mmCIF file of C-alpha atoms in Angstrom:
data_model
loop_
_atom_site.group_PDB
_atom_site.id
_atom_site.type_symbol
_atom_site.label_atom_id
_atom_site.label_comp_id
_atom_site.label_asym_id
_atom_site.label_seq_id
_atom_site.Cartn_x
_atom_site.Cartn_y
_atom_site.Cartn_z
ATOM 1 C CA MET A 68 -47.672 10.373 39.958
ATOM 2 C CA PRO A 69 -48.438 12.493 42.989
ATOM 3 C CA SER A 70 -48.172 11.386 46.293
ATOM 4 C CA ARG A 71 -51.435 10.358 48.656
ATOM 5 C CA GLU A 72 -50.755 13.848 50.494
ATOM 6 C CA GLU A 73 -50.081 16.199 47.375
ATOM 7 C CA GLN A 74 -53.546 14.337 46.074
ATOM 8 C CA TYR A 75 -55.550 14.996 49.218
ATOM 9 C CA PRO A 76 -54.232 18.005 51.179
ATOM 10 C CA LEU A 77 -56.296 19.432 53.985
ATOM 11 C CA GLY A 78 -58.708 21.983 52.439
ATOM 12 C CA ASP A 79 -60.000 25.531 53.463
ATOM 13 C CA ASP A 80 -62.415 23.828 56.353
ATOM 14 C CA GLY A 81 -59.649 22.024 57.787
ATOM 15 C CA LEU A 82 -60.838 18.678 56.408
ATOM 16 C CA VAL A 83 -58.956 16.713 53.481
ATOM 17 C CA VAL A 84 -59.669 17.695 50.097
ATOM 18 C CA GLU A 85 -59.005 15.979 46.759
ATOM 19 C CA LYS A 86 -57.396 17.644 43.855
ATOM 20 C CA VAL A 87 -58.943 17.435 40.530
ATOM 21 C CA GLY A 88 -58.874 18.739 37.178
ATOM 22 C CA ALA A 89 -60.993 21.369 35.746
ATOM 23 C CA TRP A 90 -63.363 19.355 33.790
ATOM 24 C CA ALA A 91 -64.579 18.055 37.252
ATOM 25 C CA LYS A 92 -66.871 21.162 37.006
ATOM 26 C CA THR A 93 -68.402 20.176 33.746
ATOM 27 C CA LYS A 94 -69.185 16.695 35.228
ATOM 28 C CA HIS A 95 -70.768 18.399 38.525
ATOM 29 C CA LYS A 96 -72.864 20.666 36.354
ATOM 30 C CA LEU A 97 -74.357 17.738 34.144
ATOM 31 C CA LEU A 98 -75.118 15.850 37.588
ATOM 32 C CA THR A 99 -76.672 19.139 39.355
ATOM 33 C CA ASP A 100 -78.325 20.111 36.090
ATOM 34 C CA TYR A 101 -80.004 16.374 35.955
ATOM 35 C CA ILE A 102 -81.053 16.724 39.715
ATOM 36 C CA GLN A 103 -83.019 20.066 38.911
ATOM 37 C CA ALA A 104 -84.555 18.749 36.458
ATOM 38 C CA SER A 105 -85.917 15.559 38.039
ATOM 39 C CA GLY A 106 -87.246 17.306 41.362
ATOM 40 C CA GLY A 107 -90.715 17.318 39.925
ATOM 41 C CA ALA A 108 -90.839 13.526 39.704
ATOM 42 C CA ARG A 109 -88.941 13.199 42.934
ATOM 43 C CA SER A 110 -91.341 15.196 44.603
ATOM 44 C CA ASN A 111 -93.875 12.821 44.371
ATOM 45 C CA TYR A 112 -91.956 10.341 46.445
ATOM 46 C CA HIS A 113 -90.034 12.298 49.028
ATOM 47 C CA THR A 114 -92.434 11.769 51.546
ATOM 48 C CA ARG A 115 -94.105 8.641 50.448
ATOM 49 C CA SER A 116 -91.427 5.968 49.825
ATOM 50 C CA GLY A 117 -88.634 8.251 49.732
ATOM 51 C CA ALA A 118 -86.118 9.529 47.314
ATOM 52 C CA SER A 119 -82.290 8.639 47.950
ATOM 53 C CA TYR A 120 -79.233 10.002 46.389
ATOM 54 C CA ILE A 121 -76.470 7.021 46.357
ATOM 55 C CA ASP A 122 -72.834 7.706 45.758
ATOM 56 C CA VAL A 123 -70.545 4.793 46.744
ATOM 57 C CA PHE A 124 -67.380 6.417 45.078
ATOM 58 C CA CYS A 125 -67.918 9.809 47.278
ATOM 59 C CA GLY A 126 -64.361 10.876 48.037
ATOM 60 C CA PRO A 127 -64.058 13.661 50.475
ATOM 61 C CA GLY A 128 -66.677 15.484 49.685
ATOM 62 C CA ARG A 129 -64.539 18.847 48.724
ATOM 63 C CA LEU A 130 -62.332 19.195 45.760
ATOM 64 C CA LEU A 131 -59.486 21.655 44.873
ATOM 65 C CA ILE A 132 -59.104 22.436 41.340
ATOM 66 C CA ARG A 133 -55.415 21.446 40.154
ATOM 67 C CA ASP A 134 -52.777 24.350 39.689
ATOM 68 C CA THR A 135 -55.531 27.123 41.437
ATOM 69 C CA LYS A 136 -56.817 27.788 44.902
ATOM 70 C CA GLU A 137 -60.329 27.108 43.588
ATOM 71 C CA TYR A 138 -62.539 24.958 45.878
ATOM 72 C CA ILE A 139 -65.738 23.261 44.759
ATOM 73 C CA ASP A 140 -67.944 20.981 46.399
ATOM 74 C CA GLY A 141 -67.867 17.197 45.736
ATOM 75 C CA SER A 142 -70.640 15.462 44.014
ATOM 76 C CA SER A 143 -72.450 14.197 47.059
ATOM 77 C CA VAL A 144 -72.216 17.903 48.597
ATOM 78 C CA ALA A 145 -73.205 19.538 45.303
ATOM 79 C CA ALA A 146 -76.252 16.726 44.723
ATOM 80 C CA TYR A 147 -77.766 17.783 48.310
ATOM 81 C CA LYS A 148 -77.592 21.469 47.760
ATOM 82 C CA ARG A 149 -79.143 21.254 44.239
ATOM 83 C CA GLY A 150 -81.752 18.823 45.617
ATOM 84 C CA LEU A 151 -82.682 21.510 48.146
ATOM 85 C CA LYS A 152 -83.278 24.150 45.509
ATOM 86 C CA SER A 153 -85.245 21.642 43.184
ATOM 87 C CA PRO A 154 -88.991 21.093 43.502
ATOM 88 C CA GLY A 155 -88.022 17.526 45.415
ATOM 89 C CA PRO A 156 -85.380 17.471 47.810
ATOM 90 C CA PHE A 157 -83.640 14.101 48.520
ATOM 91 C CA SER A 158 -85.037 11.954 51.397
ATOM 92 C CA SER A 159 -81.553 10.705 52.224
ATOM 93 C CA ILE A 160 -78.068 11.004 51.079
ATOM 94 C CA GLU A 161 -76.476 7.510 51.009
ATOM 95 C CA ILE A 162 -72.718 7.589 50.732
ATOM 96 C CA SER A 163 -69.991 5.401 50.867
ATOM 97 C CA ASP A 164 -66.083 5.037 49.892
ATOM 98 C CA TRP A 165 -63.763 2.218 50.548
ATOM 99 C CA ASN A 166 -61.347 5.221 52.344
ATOM 100 C CA GLU A 167 -62.855 5.662 55.379
ATOM 101 C CA GLU A 168 -61.044 9.113 55.736
ATOM 102 C CA LEU A 169 -62.462 10.285 52.784
ATOM 103 C CA LEU A 170 -66.158 8.708 53.707
ATOM 104 C CA GLY A 171 -65.719 10.834 57.082
ATOM 105 C CA ALA A 172 -64.925 13.869 55.597
ATOM 106 C CA THR A 173 -67.977 13.501 53.245
ATOM 107 C CA HIS A 174 -70.297 12.623 56.212
ATOM 108 C CA ALA A 175 -68.438 15.444 58.501
ATOM 109 C CA ARG A 176 -69.458 18.268 55.363
ATOM 110 C CA LEU A 177 -72.991 16.906 55.107
ATOM 111 C CA ARG A 178 -73.877 16.744 58.532
ATOM 112 C CA SER A 179 -72.645 20.610 59.069
ATOM 113 C CA LEU A 180 -75.457 21.208 56.397
ATOM 114 C CA LYS A 181 -77.964 19.124 58.231
ATOM 115 C CA ALA A 182 -78.161 17.046 55.473
ATOM 116 C CA PRO A 183 -80.235 13.604 56.170
ATOM 117 C CA VAL A 184 -76.772 11.616 55.591
ATOM 118 C CA VAL A 185 -76.316 7.661 55.903
ATOM 119 C CA ALA A 186 -72.728 6.495 55.590
ATOM 120 C CA THR A 187 -72.095 3.058 55.017
ATOM 121 C CA PRO A 188 -68.301 2.175 55.012
ATOM 122 C CA GLY A 189 -66.826 -0.506 53.095
ATOM 123 C CA PRO A 190 -65.875 -1.657 49.514
ATOM 124 C CA ALA A 191 -68.585 -0.287 46.970
ATOM 125 C CA VAL A 192 -70.348 -3.667 45.774
ATOM 126 C CA GLU A 193 -70.651 -4.416 49.862
ATOM 127 C CA ALA A 194 -71.724 -0.936 50.424
ATOM 128 C CA MET A 195 -74.230 -0.735 47.822
ATOM 129 C CA GLU A 196 -75.870 -4.118 48.779
ATOM 130 C CA ARG A 197 -76.475 -2.899 52.097
ATOM 131 C CA ILE A 198 -77.960 0.570 51.037
ATOM 132 C CA VAL A 199 -80.256 -0.962 48.743
ATOM 133 C CA GLN A 200 -81.432 -3.336 51.611
ATOM 134 C CA ASN A 201 -81.986 0.044 53.428
ATOM 135 C CA VAL A 202 -83.909 2.316 51.169
ATOM 136 C CA HIS A 203 -87.408 1.655 49.843
ATOM 137 C CA PRO A 204 -87.452 -0.608 46.966
ATOM 138 C CA TYR A 205 -90.439 1.500 45.191
ATOM 139 C CA GLY A 206 -88.822 4.998 45.963
ATOM 140 C CA LEU A 207 -87.771 7.162 43.247
ATOM 141 C CA HIS A 208 -83.792 6.871 43.848
ATOM 142 C CA PHE A 209 -80.986 8.343 41.910
ATOM 143 C CA ALA A 210 -77.213 6.587 41.852
ATOM 144 C CA PHE A 211 -73.831 8.638 40.780
ATOM 145 C CA LEU A 212 -71.346 6.276 39.886
ATOM 146 C CA ASP A 213 -67.850 8.086 39.652
ATOM 147 C CA PRO A 214 -64.910 5.550 40.043
ATOM 148 C CA HIS A 215 -61.304 6.314 39.248
ATOM 149 C CA ASN A 216 -61.183 3.355 36.725
ATOM 150 C CA LEU A 217 -63.010 0.979 35.037
ATOM 151 C CA GLY A 218 -61.688 -1.812 37.542
ATOM 152 C CA ALA A 219 -63.670 -0.365 40.129
ATOM 153 C CA LEU A 220 -66.969 0.061 38.374
ATOM 154 C CA SER A 221 -67.792 -3.703 39.161
ATOM 155 C CA PHE A 222 -70.864 -4.880 37.083
ATOM 156 C CA GLU A 223 -72.333 -6.033 40.545
ATOM 157 C CA LEU A 224 -73.251 -2.476 41.119
ATOM 158 C CA PHE A 225 -75.770 -2.730 38.573
ATOM 159 C CA LYS A 226 -76.875 -5.940 39.058
ATOM 160 C CA ILE A 227 -77.721 -4.747 42.880
ATOM 161 C CA LEU A 228 -79.342 -1.274 41.736
ATOM 162 C CA LYS A 229 -81.531 -3.010 39.248
ATOM 163 C CA LYS A 230 -83.477 -4.570 42.292
ATOM 164 C CA LEU A 231 -84.917 -1.162 42.925
ATOM 165 C CA GLN A 232 -88.222 -0.281 41.260
ATOM 166 C CA HIS A 233 -87.382 3.240 40.106
ATOM 167 C CA ILE A 234 -83.668 3.888 39.767
ATOM 168 C CA ASP A 235 -81.830 6.767 37.582
ATOM 169 C CA ILE A 236 -77.972 6.298 37.290
ATOM 170 C CA ILE A 237 -75.416 8.521 35.852
ATOM 171 C CA VAL A 238 -72.095 6.760 35.530
ATOM 172 C CA HIS A 239 -68.539 7.652 34.471
ATOM 173 C CA ILE A 240 -67.193 5.401 32.125
ATOM 174 C CA SER A 241 -63.164 6.220 31.805
ATOM 175 C CA ILE A 242 -62.304 6.219 28.327
ATOM 176 C CA ALA A 243 -58.697 7.608 28.981
ATOM 177 C CA ASP A 244 -58.023 4.154 31.299
ATOM 178 C CA LEU A 245 -59.200 2.254 28.553
ATOM 179 C CA GLN A 246 -57.339 3.662 25.877
ATOM 180 C CA ARG A 247 -54.162 3.582 28.353
ATOM 181 C CA ASN A 248 -54.819 -0.079 29.461
ATOM 182 C CA VAL A 249 -56.496 -1.889 26.652
ATOM 183 C CA ASP A 250 -53.254 -4.080 26.577
ATOM 184 C CA LEU A 251 -52.868 -4.771 30.138
ATOM 185 C CA TYR A 252 -56.574 -5.267 30.900
ATOM 186 C CA THR A 253 -56.883 -8.018 28.163
ATOM 187 C CA SER A 254 -54.197 -10.220 29.659
ATOM 188 C CA GLU A 255 -55.504 -13.354 31.813
ATOM 189 C CA ASP A 256 -53.392 -12.020 34.669
ATOM 190 C CA TYR A 257 -55.748 -8.905 35.074
ATOM 191 C CA ASP A 258 -59.516 -8.879 35.821
ATOM 192 C CA GLN A 259 -60.267 -5.345 35.195
ATOM 193 C CA PHE A 260 -62.178 -6.010 32.043
ATOM 194 C CA ASN A 261 -63.976 -9.317 33.909
ATOM 195 C CA THR A 262 -65.189 -6.946 36.867
ATOM 196 C CA PHE A 263 -66.508 -4.383 34.682
ATOM 197 C CA ALA A 264 -68.183 -6.548 31.680
ATOM 198 C CA PRO A 265 -68.244 -10.272 32.862
ATOM 199 C CA GLY A 266 -68.220 -12.659 29.667
ATOM 200 C CA TRP A 267 -66.401 -10.400 27.663
ATOM 201 C CA ARG A 268 -63.786 -13.077 26.674
ATOM 202 C CA ASN A 269 -66.357 -15.196 25.324
ATOM 203 C CA ALA A 270 -68.219 -12.568 23.466
ATOM 204 C CA ILE A 271 -65.733 -10.605 21.740
ATOM 205 C CA ASN A 272 -62.899 -12.153 19.123
ATOM 206 C CA TYR A 273 -60.293 -9.507 20.754
ATOM 207 C CA ASN A 274 -57.494 -11.264 19.093
ATOM 208 C CA ALA A 275 -58.659 -10.491 15.759
ATOM 209 C CA MET A 276 -59.203 -6.451 16.841
ATOM 210 C CA ASN A 277 -57.239 -3.354 16.698
ATOM 211 C CA LYS A 278 -57.199 -1.518 19.774
ATOM 212 C CA THR A 279 -59.652 1.101 18.770
ATOM 213 C CA ALA A 280 -61.992 -1.998 17.546
ATOM 214 C CA LEU A 281 -61.796 -3.716 20.709
ATOM 215 C CA ARG A 282 -62.563 -0.598 22.733
ATOM 216 C CA SER A 283 -65.810 0.105 21.124
ATOM 217 C CA ALA A 284 -66.745 -3.664 21.422
ATOM 218 C CA ILE A 285 -66.259 -3.866 24.882
ATOM 219 C CA LEU A 286 -68.252 -0.574 25.784
ATOM 220 C CA ASN A 287 -70.834 -1.952 23.230
ATOM 221 C CA TYR A 288 -71.212 -5.394 25.105
ATOM 222 C CA TRP A 289 -71.365 -3.899 28.412
ATOM 223 C CA SER A 290 -73.902 -1.407 27.367
ATOM 224 C CA ASP A 291 -75.724 -4.827 25.862
ATOM 225 C CA GLN A 292 -75.307 -6.520 29.454
ATOM 226 C CA VAL A 293 -76.681 -3.426 31.418
ATOM 227 C CA ALA A 294 -79.716 -3.549 29.219
ATOM 228 C CA SER A 295 -80.574 -6.998 29.659
ATOM 229 C CA LEU A 296 -80.966 -5.920 33.299
ATOM 230 C CA GLY A 297 -83.660 -3.203 32.134
ATOM 231 C CA LEU A 298 -81.605 -0.544 32.581
ATOM 232 C CA THR A 299 -81.229 1.048 29.353
ATOM 233 C CA LYS A 300 -78.594 3.429 28.234
ATOM 234 C CA ALA A 301 -79.615 6.955 27.079
ATOM 235 C CA LYS A 302 -78.793 7.046 23.423
ATOM 236 C CA HIS A 303 -76.712 9.942 23.901
ATOM 237 C CA SER A 304 -73.607 10.070 26.239
ATOM 238 C CA GLU A 305 -71.956 13.139 27.279
ATOM 239 C CA LEU A 306 -67.950 13.260 26.550
ATOM 240 C CA ILE A 307 -66.034 15.037 29.294
ATOM 241 C CA LYS A 308 -62.362 16.102 27.529
ATOM 242 C CA GLY A 309 -59.464 17.493 29.237
ATOM 243 C CA PRO A 310 -57.533 20.883 28.678
ATOM 244 C CA GLY A 311 -55.551 19.202 25.902
ATOM 245 C CA ASN A 312 -58.960 18.161 23.856
ATOM 246 C CA GLN A 313 -58.180 14.532 24.706
ATOM 247 C CA ARG A 314 -61.361 12.184 25.456
ATOM 248 C CA LEU A 315 -61.272 11.669 29.123
ATOM 249 C CA TYR A 316 -64.797 9.974 30.062
ATOM 250 C CA TRP A 317 -68.333 9.447 28.851
ATOM 251 C CA LEU A 318 -71.117 10.291 31.627
ATOM 252 C CA CYS A 319 -74.129 8.031 30.518
ATOM 253 C CA LEU A 320 -77.609 7.808 32.021
ATOM 254 C CA LEU A 321 -79.069 4.347 32.459
ATOM 255 C CA SER A 322 -82.880 4.262 33.429
ATOM 256 C CA ARG A 323 -86.208 2.034 32.769
ATOM 257 C CA SER A 324 -87.918 5.464 33.075
ATOM 258 C CA PRO A 325 -88.665 7.497 29.593
ATOM 259 C CA LEU A 326 -89.056 10.498 31.773
ATOM 260 C CA ALA A 327 -85.570 10.187 32.898
ATOM 261 C CA HIS A 328 -84.358 9.983 29.119
ATOM 262 C CA LYS A 329 -86.121 12.710 28.185
ATOM 263 C CA LEU A 330 -84.599 15.109 31.130
ATOM 264 C CA TRP A 331 -81.093 13.921 29.850
ATOM 265 C CA ASP A 332 -81.753 14.669 26.792
ATOM 266 C CA ALA A 333 -83.044 17.984 27.758
ATOM 267 C CA ILE A 334 -79.756 19.056 30.110
ATOM 268 C CA SER A 335 -77.010 17.077 28.234
ATOM 269 C CA SER A 336 -75.126 18.462 25.071
ATOM 270 C CA ALA A 337 -77.763 16.193 23.003
ATOM 271 C CA ALA A 338 -80.148 19.132 23.296
ATOM 272 C CA LYS A 339 -77.709 21.751 21.471
ATOM 273 C CA ARG A 340 -77.500 19.486 18.194
ATOM 274 C CA PRO A 341 -79.390 20.633 15.279
ATOM 275 C CA MET A 342 -82.513 18.621 14.315
ATOM 276 C CA MET A 343 -82.531 16.224 11.371
ATOM 277 C CA LEU A 344 -85.551 17.083 9.450
#
């Protein structure tokens, strides 16, 4: 495992960056394509009740592709830039990260672009609570939840976001974490699954399942619990793979809006699937 200095070196602009795999470019293309596609809807809210971009795992705002010299924008910076090019720019860029150095780097990079950025320090759930309290409850908001592992993806984040009348969410679900640690996380000594999907032990007969069935059951249970909040998961989830074709994570859209689901189908690989007659 790389040291912190190896994972977060200084970048080409003098601020800290994060080393990531090349698949981050695929993830960010989906993110920015959705932002472009949803710009028309966002333009109806920008000057009225607002249209915020929310990212509580923002990282440093700039990335270095591992084993190369290629730098790319982090999610918040990429989202802001694409929003400017779309019919509906974001009225505010709401960022947070538990690591204050990383948060400060993203904040500095966005300020240099004259973005309407608001930085909220602290753990993700606490920061999300404050962000949702500060944005307009009837604006059209978009949240990108991109944690490093399932344990960081607290179900409380979705319970907080559901308070917003109009919210679209793209969320990163780590398959790799689930595959590596399913035995560990089912132990009562660990609370990662409890944080991600509260109540799963009472709903799933996990002792009678093999690992594959258990992973599927946990994801289905999580999806049902999110749907119970009124945040419907799109039928298609985008699978992101690594260089060895290994399954890394899903990108999922959650939204109450039929238009959001239509846009997701148009920009994701669902659009490339043959139509069934």
